[in-house]
Tab-separated table of C-alpha atoms in Angstrom:
chain	number	residue	atom	x	y	z
K	293	MET	CA	-10.152	-3.331	14.624
K	294	GLU	CA	-8.471	-4.368	11.355
K	295	ILE	CA	-11.639	-3.233	8.963
K	296	ILE	CA	-11.717	-0.102	10.738
K	297	SER	CA	-7.430	-0.005	10.069
K	298	ILE	CA	-8.217	-0.825	6.797
K	299	ILE	CA	-10.773	1.620	6.370
K	300	VAL	CA	-8.531	4.266	7.848
K	301	LEU	CA	-5.416	3.000	5.384
K	302	PHE	CA	-7.044	3.990	2.460
K	303	VAL	CA	-9.297	7.207	3.375
K	304	SER	CA	-6.431	8.234	4.760
K	305	PHE	CA	-3.975	7.936	1.900
K	306	PHE	CA	-7.143	8.931	-0.499
K	307	ALA	CA	-7.371	12.152	1.361
K	308	LEU	CA	-3.681	13.170	1.430
K	309	LEU	CA	-3.450	12.390	-1.916
K	310	LEU	CA	-6.748	14.743	-3.064
K	311	ILE	CA	-4.969	17.670	-1.241
K	312	LYS	CA	-2.154	17.659	-3.049
K	313	VAL	CA	0.366	16.071	-0.602
K	314	PRO	CA	2.953	14.397	-2.059
K	315	VAL	CA	2.983	11.158	-2.475
K	316	ALA	CA	5.819	9.334	-0.171
K	317	TYR	CA	4.181	11.429	2.639
K	318	SER	CA	0.559	10.157	2.116
K	319	ILE	CA	2.031	7.025	2.057
K	320	GLY	CA	3.942	7.295	5.019
K	321	ILE	CA	1.691	8.988	6.876
K	322	SER	CA	-1.400	7.106	6.315
K	323	THR	CA	0.305	3.551	7.360
K	324	THR	CA	1.376	5.220	10.365
K	325	LEU	CA	-2.116	6.249	11.437
K	326	SER	CA	-3.465	2.973	10.568
K	327	LEU	CA	-0.954	1.099	12.977
K	328	LEU	CA	-1.311	3.461	15.283
K	329	LEU	CA	-5.253	2.056	15.981
K	330	ASN	CA	-3.703	-1.012	16.594
K	331	ILE	CA	-0.388	-0.665	18.688
K	332	ASP	CA	0.931	2.221	21.164
K	333	LYS	CA	2.279	5.309	20.044
K	334	LEU	CA	5.969	4.835	20.735
K	335	PRO	CA	6.458	1.607	19.568
K	336	GLY	CA	4.050	2.576	16.517
K	337	ILE	CA	5.958	5.218	15.388
K	338	THR	CA	9.309	3.480	16.284
K	339	THR	CA	7.735	0.091	14.370
K	340	ILE	CA	7.486	2.820	10.825
K	341	ALA	CA	10.214	3.877	11.362
K	342	GLN	CA	12.151	-0.062	11.378
K	343	ARG	CA	10.284	-0.906	8.422
K	344	MET	CA	11.183	2.141	6.266
K	345	THR	CA	14.569	1.737	7.572
K	346	THR	CA	15.161	-2.023	6.375
K	347	GLY	CA	13.114	-1.593	3.249
K	348	ILE	CA	16.218	0.056	1.633
K	349	ASP	CA	18.586	-2.489	3.080
K	350	SER	CA	19.140	-4.097	0.116
K	351	PHE	CA	22.745	-4.458	-2.120
K	352	ALA	CA	20.219	-4.776	-4.794
K	353	LEU	CA	19.072	-1.323	-4.224
K	354	LEU	CA	22.420	0.055	-4.303
K	355	ALA	CA	21.948	-0.280	-8.378
K	356	ILE	CA	19.359	2.316	-8.511
K	357	PRO	CA	22.348	5.915	-7.126
K	358	PHE	CA	24.609	4.801	-9.073
K	359	PHE	CA	22.197	3.856	-12.640
K	360	VAL	CA	20.404	7.410	-11.826
K	361	LEU	CA	23.871	8.805	-12.037
K	362	ALA	CA	24.327	6.825	-15.083
K	363	GLY	CA	21.456	8.568	-16.859
K	364	GLU	CA	22.290	11.818	-15.837
K	365	ILE	CA	25.737	11.785	-16.650
K	366	MET	CA	24.339	10.519	-21.049
K	367	LYS	CA	21.779	13.421	-20.572
K	368	GLN	CA	24.274	15.701	-20.338
K	369	GLY	CA	27.103	14.050	-21.987
K	370	GLY	CA	25.778	14.711	-25.744
K	371	ILE	CA	25.037	10.755	-26.152
K	372	ALA	CA	21.504	11.902	-27.492
K	373	ASN	CA	22.353	14.161	-30.253
K	374	ARG	CA	24.253	10.976	-31.450
K	375	LEU	CA	21.446	8.453	-30.679
K	376	ILE	CA	19.281	10.648	-32.400
K	377	ASN	CA	21.843	11.074	-36.196
K	378	PHE	CA	21.984	7.792	-36.035
K	379	ALA	CA	17.998	7.211	-35.784
K	380	LYS	CA	17.125	9.608	-38.036
K	381	SER	CA	20.149	8.147	-40.694
K	382	LEU	CA	17.993	4.311	-40.489
K	383	VAL	CA	14.372	5.435	-40.789
K	384	ALA	CA	13.732	9.612	-41.626
K	385	SER	CA	13.201	8.997	-45.015
K	386	LEU	CA	10.419	6.373	-44.520
K	387	PRO	CA	6.794	8.513	-44.196
K	388	GLY	CA	6.989	10.761	-41.242
K	389	GLY	CA	10.376	9.416	-40.624
K	390	LEU	CA	11.331	12.320	-37.956
K	391	ALA	CA	8.685	11.178	-36.004
K	392	TYR	CA	10.130	7.598	-35.902
K	393	VAL	CA	13.114	8.992	-35.273
K	394	ASN	CA	11.539	10.468	-32.406
K	395	VAL	CA	10.256	6.786	-31.366
K	396	LEU	CA	13.757	4.655	-32.362
K	397	ALA	CA	16.041	7.309	-30.844
K	398	SER	CA	13.850	7.483	-27.290
K	399	MET	CA	13.908	3.981	-27.142
K	400	LEU	CA	18.330	3.668	-27.273
K	401	PHE	CA	18.184	6.537	-24.863
K	402	GLY	CA	15.696	5.516	-22.919
K	403	ALA	CA	17.500	1.611	-22.451
K	404	ILE	CA	20.476	3.311	-21.903
K	405	SER	CA	19.777	5.498	-19.533
K	406	GLY	CA	16.922	3.899	-18.097
K	407	SER	CA	14.887	6.530	-17.090
K	408	ALA	CA	11.738	7.296	-19.331
K	409	VAL	CA	12.199	10.855	-17.934
K	410	ALA	CA	15.553	11.348	-19.053
K	411	ALA	CA	14.727	9.844	-22.398
K	412	ALA	CA	11.823	12.320	-22.812
K	413	SER	CA	13.654	14.788	-21.811
K	414	ALA	CA	16.721	14.920	-23.378
K	415	ILE	CA	15.596	13.732	-27.130
K	416	GLY	CA	12.096	15.478	-26.802
K	417	SER	CA	14.012	19.065	-26.376
K	418	ILE	CA	15.659	18.142	-29.064
K	419	MET	CA	13.269	16.615	-31.789
K	420	THR	CA	10.134	18.700	-31.104
K	421	ASP	CA	11.702	21.350	-32.800
K	422	ARG	CA	12.782	20.245	-35.156
K	423	MET	CA	9.511	18.176	-36.100
K	424	GLU	CA	7.923	21.684	-36.259
K	425	GLU	CA	9.962	22.619	-38.636
K	426	GLU	CA	8.627	19.851	-41.118
K	427	GLY	CA	4.899	21.003	-40.275
K	428	TYR	CA	4.491	18.174	-37.644
K	429	PRO	CA	2.196	19.470	-34.340
K	430	ARG	CA	3.974	20.046	-30.808
K	431	ALA	CA	1.400	18.413	-29.318
K	432	LEU	CA	1.696	14.853	-31.584
K	433	SER	CA	5.658	15.069	-31.477
K	434	ALA	CA	5.188	15.818	-27.347
K	435	SER	CA	2.468	12.239	-27.314
K	436	VAL	CA	4.965	10.158	-29.118
K	437	ASN	CA	7.765	11.522	-27.413
K	438	ILE	CA	5.999	10.994	-23.761
K	439	THR	CA	4.687	7.637	-25.107
K	440	SER	CA	7.889	6.420	-26.445
K	441	SER	CA	10.069	7.111	-23.457
K	442	THR	CA	8.050	4.108	-21.408
K	443	THR	CA	9.795	2.130	-23.447
K	444	GLY	CA	13.077	2.695	-21.807
K	445	LEU	CA	11.554	1.078	-18.846
K	446	LEU	CA	10.880	-2.314	-20.118
K	447	ILE	CA	14.222	-2.092	-22.241
K	448	PRO	CA	17.405	-2.601	-19.538
K	449	PRO	CA	18.641	-1.679	-18.013
K	450	SER	CA	15.791	-0.439	-15.769
K	451	ASN	CA	15.653	0.966	-12.931
K	452	ILE	CA	11.608	-0.351	-11.881
K	453	LEU	CA	12.291	-3.850	-12.833
K	454	ILE	CA	15.187	-3.589	-9.823
K	455	VAL	CA	11.922	-2.481	-7.211
K	456	TYR	CA	9.975	-5.054	-8.910
K	457	ALA	CA	12.487	-7.718	-8.263
K	458	LEU	CA	13.158	-6.514	-4.471
K	459	ALA	CA	9.146	-6.752	-3.957
K	460	SER	CA	8.677	-9.748	-5.321
K	461	GLY	CA	11.072	-11.788	-2.331
K	462	GLY	CA	13.414	-12.461	-4.333
K	463	THR	CA	11.119	-14.840	-7.193
K	464	ALA	CA	12.222	-13.319	-10.209
K	465	SER	CA	15.673	-12.097	-10.699
K	466	VAL	CA	16.853	-8.925	-12.150
K	467	ALA	CA	18.695	-10.871	-14.638
K	468	ALA	CA	15.552	-12.776	-15.976
K	469	LEU	CA	13.536	-9.535	-15.711
K	470	PHE	CA	16.477	-7.650	-17.574
K	471	ILE	CA	16.073	-10.261	-20.355
K	472	ALA	CA	12.368	-10.670	-20.260
K	473	GLY	CA	11.992	-6.699	-21.006
K	474	TYR	CA	13.310	-6.644	-24.339
K	475	LEU	CA	10.115	-7.875	-27.027
K	476	PRO	CA	7.967	-6.640	-25.011
K	477	GLY	CA	9.743	-2.987	-24.757
K	478	ILE	CA	10.798	-3.513	-28.723
K	479	LEU	CA	7.037	-4.220	-29.703
K	480	LEU	CA	5.788	-1.821	-27.606
K	481	GLY	CA	7.689	1.060	-29.848
K	482	PHE	CA	7.106	-0.810	-33.346
K	483	ALA	CA	3.155	-0.565	-32.284
K	484	ILE	CA	3.906	3.241	-31.310
K	485	MET	CA	5.540	3.438	-35.031
K	486	GLY	CA	2.967	1.751	-36.606
K	487	TYR	CA	-0.132	3.876	-35.411
K	488	ILE	CA	2.432	7.136	-36.942
K	489	ALA	CA	2.503	5.511	-40.383
K	490	PHE	CA	-0.744	5.820	-40.599
K	491	ILE	CA	-1.438	8.855	-40.071
K	492	ALA	CA	1.589	10.166	-41.950
K	493	ILE	CA	0.734	8.355	-44.931
K	494	ASN	CA	-3.138	10.200	-44.131
K	495	ARG	CA	-1.597	13.357	-43.282
K	496	ARG	CA	1.025	13.697	-45.671
K	497	TYR	CA	3.976	14.316	-43.460
K	498	PRO	CA	7.395	14.639	-45.159
K	499	LYS	CA	9.953	11.938	-46.252
K	500	GLY	CA	13.778	12.729	-45.173
K	501	GLU	CA	16.378	12.092	-47.560
K	502	ARG	CA	18.024	8.506	-47.905
K	503	SER	CA	21.075	8.032	-46.191
K	504	THR	CA	23.774	6.655	-48.199
K	505	PHE	CA	25.299	3.630	-46.973
K	506	SER	CA	28.601	5.694	-45.888
K	507	GLU	CA	26.288	8.062	-44.158
K	508	ILE	CA	24.941	4.935	-42.314
K	509	TRP	CA	28.037	3.898	-41.168
K	510	THR	CA	29.351	6.861	-39.572
K	511	TYR	CA	26.583	7.787	-37.478
K	512	PHE	CA	26.279	4.535	-35.998
K	513	ARG	CA	30.375	4.734	-35.775
K	514	LYS	CA	29.837	7.582	-33.398
K	515	ALA	CA	27.062	6.346	-31.552
K	516	PHE	CA	28.492	2.655	-31.519
K	517	PHE	CA	30.599	2.955	-27.925
K	518	SER	CA	26.875	4.704	-26.467
K	519	LEU	CA	25.427	1.446	-27.455
K	520	LEU	CA	27.796	-0.481	-26.927
K	521	LEU	CA	27.263	0.064	-23.110
K	522	LEU	CA	23.655	-1.578	-23.228
K	523	ILE	CA	25.630	-4.842	-24.269
K	524	VAL	CA	28.357	-4.182	-21.704
K	525	VAL	CA	25.800	-3.771	-19.168
K	526	VAL	CA	22.951	-6.305	-19.970
K	527	GLY	CA	25.462	-8.798	-21.412
K	528	GLY	CA	27.867	-9.032	-18.481
K	529	ILE	CA	24.084	-9.756	-16.211
K	530	VAL	CA	23.182	-12.336	-18.303
K	531	ALA	CA	26.460	-13.943	-18.922
K	532	GLY	CA	26.957	-14.038	-14.228
K	533	ILE	CA	30.084	-11.789	-14.819
K	534	PHE	CA	28.637	-8.924	-12.499
K	535	THR	CA	25.340	-8.226	-10.813
K	536	ALA	CA	22.956	-5.915	-11.389
K	537	THR	CA	24.946	-3.271	-8.544
K	538	GLU	CA	27.737	-4.041	-10.200
K	539	ALA	CA	26.948	-3.272	-13.785
K	540	SER	CA	25.385	0.112	-12.342
K	541	VAL	CA	29.022	1.425	-11.409
K	542	ILE	CA	30.285	-0.069	-14.802
K	543	ALA	CA	27.828	1.616	-16.311
K	544	VAL	CA	28.611	5.502	-14.183
K	545	LEU	CA	32.321	5.069	-15.768
K	546	TYR	CA	31.781	3.912	-18.645
K	547	ALA	CA	29.269	7.163	-19.235
K	548	ALA	CA	31.690	9.178	-17.577
K	549	VAL	CA	35.067	8.498	-19.588
K	550	LEU	CA	32.898	8.592	-22.569
K	551	SER	CA	31.316	12.032	-22.150
K	552	LEU	CA	34.667	13.177	-21.705
K	553	VAL	CA	36.267	11.524	-24.268
K	554	TYR	CA	33.309	13.203	-26.481
K	555	GLY	CA	34.212	16.681	-24.517
K	556	ASP	CA	30.803	17.318	-24.119
K	557	ILE	CA	31.460	17.083	-20.493
K	558	LYS	CA	34.406	18.508	-17.906
K	559	VAL	CA	35.467	17.618	-15.133
K	560	LYS	CA	34.036	20.658	-13.607
K	561	ASP	CA	30.156	19.704	-14.335
K	562	PHE	CA	30.510	16.787	-12.590
K	563	PRO	CA	29.774	18.116	-8.857
K	564	SER	CA	26.203	19.993	-10.580
K	565	ILE	CA	25.812	16.096	-12.423
K	566	LEU	CA	26.435	14.310	-8.891
K	567	LEU	CA	23.456	17.087	-6.975
K	568	SER	CA	21.124	16.727	-9.774
K	569	SER	CA	21.273	12.747	-9.250
K	570	GLY	CA	21.299	13.158	-5.484
K	571	LYS	CA	18.601	14.807	-5.500
K	572	THR	CA	16.415	12.306	-7.617
K	573	THR	CA	17.906	9.111	-5.964
K	574	SER	CA	16.786	10.493	-2.526
K	575	VAL	CA	13.448	11.272	-4.120
K	576	VAL	CA	12.910	7.850	-5.033
K	577	MET	CA	14.368	6.595	-1.811
K	578	PHE	CA	12.166	7.733	0.236
K	579	LEU	CA	9.488	6.624	-2.072
K	580	ILE	CA	10.853	2.967	-1.237
K	581	CYS	CA	11.468	3.373	2.227
K	582	THR	CA	7.582	4.655	3.062
K	583	SER	CA	6.092	2.068	0.343
K	584	MET	CA	8.339	-0.656	2.188
K	585	ALA	CA	6.398	0.493	5.184
K	586	MET	CA	3.196	0.061	3.869
K	587	SER	CA	3.514	-2.887	2.320
K	588	TRP	CA	4.831	-4.320	5.703
K	589	LEU	CA	1.618	-3.513	6.939
K	590	PHE	CA	-0.181	-4.767	4.604
K	591	SER	CA	0.777	-8.289	5.214
K	592	PHE	CA	0.337	-7.500	8.405
K	593	GLU	CA	-3.167	-6.812	8.151
K	594	GLY	CA	-3.267	-9.691	5.792
K	595	ILE	CA	-4.829	-7.763	3.271
K	596	PRO	CA	-2.689	-9.645	0.780
K	597	GLU	CA	-5.055	-13.018	1.675
K	598	MET	CA	-8.154	-11.277	1.848
K	599	ILE	CA	-7.832	-9.616	-1.957
K	600	SER	CA	-6.122	-13.261	-3.111
K	601	SER	CA	-9.276	-15.069	-1.776
K	602	PHE	CA	-12.240	-12.602	-2.463
K	603	LEU	CA	-10.734	-12.769	-6.741
K	604	LEU	CA	-10.063	-16.494	-6.461
K	605	ASP	CA	-13.430	-16.896	-4.521
K	606	SER	CA	-15.470	-14.200	-6.899
K	607	LEU	CA	-13.462	-15.170	-10.277
K	608	ASN	CA	-12.582	-18.752	-11.478
K	609	ASN	CA	-11.516	-17.927	-14.575
K	610	LYS	CA	-8.196	-17.058	-14.732
K	611	PHE	CA	-8.579	-14.936	-17.511
K	612	ALA	CA	-11.315	-12.347	-15.563
K	613	ILE	CA	-8.723	-11.902	-13.091
K	614	PHE	CA	-5.754	-11.117	-15.201
K	615	LEU	CA	-8.125	-8.768	-16.333
K	616	ALA	CA	-9.298	-7.469	-13.338
K	617	ILE	CA	-5.658	-7.530	-12.271
K	618	ASN	CA	-4.416	-5.514	-15.054
K	619	ILE	CA	-7.677	-2.719	-14.987
K	620	ILE	CA	-7.291	-2.320	-11.034
K	621	LEU	CA	-2.991	-1.402	-11.949
K	622	LEU	CA	-4.942	0.953	-14.388
K	623	ILE	CA	-6.413	3.088	-12.271
K	624	VAL	CA	-3.704	2.666	-9.964
K	625	GLY	CA	-0.940	4.049	-11.949
K	626	THR	CA	-3.065	7.224	-13.001
K	627	PHE	CA	-2.676	8.633	-8.869
K	628	MET	CA	0.396	7.105	-8.020
K	629	ASP	CA	4.257	6.564	-9.239
K	630	MET	CA	5.462	3.893	-10.406
K	631	THR	CA	7.680	3.055	-8.020
K	632	PRO	CA	5.655	2.566	-4.820
K	633	ALA	CA	2.873	0.608	-6.862
K	634	VAL	CA	5.386	-1.295	-7.475
K	635	LEU	CA	6.323	-2.037	-3.885
K	636	ILE	CA	2.775	-1.540	-2.229
K	637	PHE	CA	-0.004	-3.847	-4.958
K	638	THR	CA	3.193	-6.359	-5.953
K	639	PRO	CA	2.982	-8.400	-2.443
K	640	ILE	CA	-0.857	-8.158	-3.229
K	641	PHE	CA	-1.008	-9.530	-7.191
K	642	LEU	CA	2.391	-11.778	-7.112
K	643	PRO	CA	0.547	-14.342	-5.110
K	644	VAL	CA	-3.095	-14.366	-6.969
K	645	VAL	CA	-1.406	-14.827	-10.405
K	646	THR	CA	1.363	-17.298	-9.348
K	647	THR	CA	-1.337	-19.127	-8.487
K	648	LEU	CA	-2.851	-19.281	-11.265
K	649	GLY	CA	0.037	-20.210	-13.210
K	650	MET	CA	1.811	-17.285	-14.119
K	651	ASP	CA	5.486	-16.699	-13.298
K	652	PRO	CA	6.653	-13.855	-11.656
K	653	VAL	CA	9.129	-13.067	-14.521
K	654	HIS	CA	6.113	-12.309	-16.257
K	655	PHE	CA	3.812	-10.289	-14.417
K	656	GLY	CA	6.989	-8.060	-13.163
K	657	ILE	CA	6.809	-6.922	-17.194
K	658	VAL	CA	2.844	-6.596	-17.232
K	659	ILE	CA	2.596	-4.903	-14.009
K	660	VAL	CA	6.111	-2.619	-15.075
K	661	LEU	CA	4.263	-1.851	-18.756
K	662	ASN	CA	0.759	-0.734	-17.152
K	663	LEU	CA	2.358	1.745	-14.686
K	664	CYS	CA	4.077	3.069	-17.828
K	665	ILE	CA	0.426	3.746	-19.200
K	666	GLY	CA	0.090	5.477	-15.631
K	667	ILE	CA	2.899	7.820	-16.175
K	668	CYS	CA	1.772	9.015	-19.137
K	669	THR	CA	-1.542	10.279	-17.507
K	670	PRO	CA	-3.221	12.872	-15.869
K	671	PRO	CA	-3.734	13.367	-12.454
K	672	VAL	CA	-0.223	12.068	-11.331
K	673	GLY	CA	1.489	11.701	-15.165
K	674	THR	CA	5.425	12.196	-14.338
K	675	LEU	CA	5.995	12.088	-18.464
K	676	LEU	CA	3.142	13.546	-19.141
K	677	PHE	CA	3.977	17.357	-17.487
K	678	VAL	CA	7.690	16.469	-19.047
K	679	GLY	CA	7.199	15.557	-22.139
K	680	SER	CA	4.583	18.533	-22.225
K	681	GLY	CA	7.258	20.646	-20.732
K	682	VAL	CA	9.531	19.846	-23.004
K	683	ALA	CA	7.965	20.662	-25.728
K	684	ASN	CA	6.813	24.231	-24.259
K	685	VAL	CA	2.557	22.845	-25.512
K	686	SER	CA	0.070	22.873	-22.565
K	687	VAL	CA	-1.040	19.399	-20.920
K	688	THR	CA	-4.875	19.895	-22.179
K	689	LYS	CA	-3.537	20.331	-26.139
K	690	VAL	CA	-1.195	16.732	-25.186
K	691	ILE	CA	-3.846	14.582	-24.257
K	692	LYS	CA	-6.426	15.059	-26.949
K	693	SER	CA	-3.446	13.926	-29.515
K	694	LEU	CA	-1.777	11.626	-26.612
K	695	VAL	CA	-5.384	9.183	-26.551
K	696	PRO	CA	-4.481	6.562	-29.582
K	697	PHE	CA	-0.994	6.333	-28.230
K	698	LEU	CA	-3.080	5.484	-25.072
K	699	LEU	CA	-5.249	3.103	-26.372
K	700	ILE	CA	-2.007	1.273	-28.687
K	701	MET	CA	-0.115	0.806	-25.325
K	702	ILE	CA	-3.271	-0.974	-24.000
K	703	ALA	CA	-3.609	-3.124	-26.947
K	704	VAL	CA	0.595	-3.805	-26.053
K	705	LEU	CA	-0.780	-4.550	-22.494
K	706	MET	CA	-3.524	-7.409	-23.353
K	707	LEU	CA	-1.093	-9.048	-26.246
K	708	ILE	CA	1.901	-9.071	-22.753
K	709	SER	CA	-0.492	-9.835	-20.216
K	710	PHE	CA	-2.115	-13.377	-22.328
K	711	ILE	CA	0.982	-13.892	-24.207
K	712	PRO	CA	3.016	-14.564	-21.597
K	713	GLU	CA	6.136	-15.864	-24.503
K	714	ILE	CA	6.265	-12.904	-25.936
K	715	SER	CA	7.901	-12.055	-21.908
K	716	MET	CA	9.338	-15.596	-21.769
K	717	PHE	CA	11.188	-16.411	-24.759
K	718	LEU	CA	14.002	-14.655	-23.722
K	719	PRO	CA	14.279	-15.833	-19.728
K	720	ASN	CA	13.832	-19.231	-20.855
K	721	LEU	CA	15.890	-19.565	-24.065
K	722	PHE	CA	18.957	-18.503	-21.712
K	723	GLU	CA	17.215	-20.477	-18.771
K	724	LEU	CA	17.068	-17.809	-16.181
């Protein structure tokens, strides 16, 4: 009966995805159908409802709606423009300078807002037109924007790292994950910049004017309080002054006061901001509900143990196992959103990698970077569609330009997967 339940679970899930049923509903329906093969209808449905409810009964998850709200305030509060101007003053004079500005601004805004989608829409809407004026194809601008926006999911504060901390069952703390994401996120940003330098020199893209120290200082002062949010939030968590959840509330208050002081938003704008962030939060929380139910069903059916035994018995080389897990996650990422993927596959693969000596914090960075690549690729590719829409370019044109950037992201993924010191240097330094 267990094998039949597993078959029904996966067949129904993929069938629902193929007919374009939303991911959260696909997860919930397939989980319910599979469980009803083992127990009666009433207790089965009650169990699913109970697992969905208890799945979000976590203090740590309170950080997500607040970080979403903080990101929405920043998106509408003029912070993106200040970060772009500061980034431009630093790197615009280099070959392909505006593309560097796009990457650096996306890294800064994505890190501050904790949202790749917010970074792609806020930075892309400003930079695409500027880059086109200097001869950059819109498809290239979109590709730079899409891939560089993922760095904000690694550089803290990051909602998806909070979700992973929940899925890891407490074996990886939010503070350790936050500090571990810095070097991989920065490495990814620099790798994208390296490819931009290569094509900028070959295609002779223009250089911008070199900023004087006085101009750099002026733009830094204007962006200072936006950048300070990173130090306040992450520094407070690492120092143990407050938890990630408390930090998210501080981020909201800080962003709201800063945006009001800048004068870019008014008090009357807050109802629409709250409504927009509420919609985003409801989608994320519903995904978490259904994903936690499916994760429980996996445990109920013994799927993690089956996969763990299969991998450990069939691939006795730990490098081969790590590579196989990476390939599976890359495939999963192409058709599943990050939140359910983390919640569903962490309990499956975490026991395998920890058995082989991989730190749970390191694996958290690996799984998130895998899924960062997934949200840049079709058919689901949330970031791909947002970036293409903002740039007003067809997805087909963007994909052609996007391929080299995806290969660079995969190369960085391999480095981070097999060189754990990249992720673990800072957590070990701070003894987290």
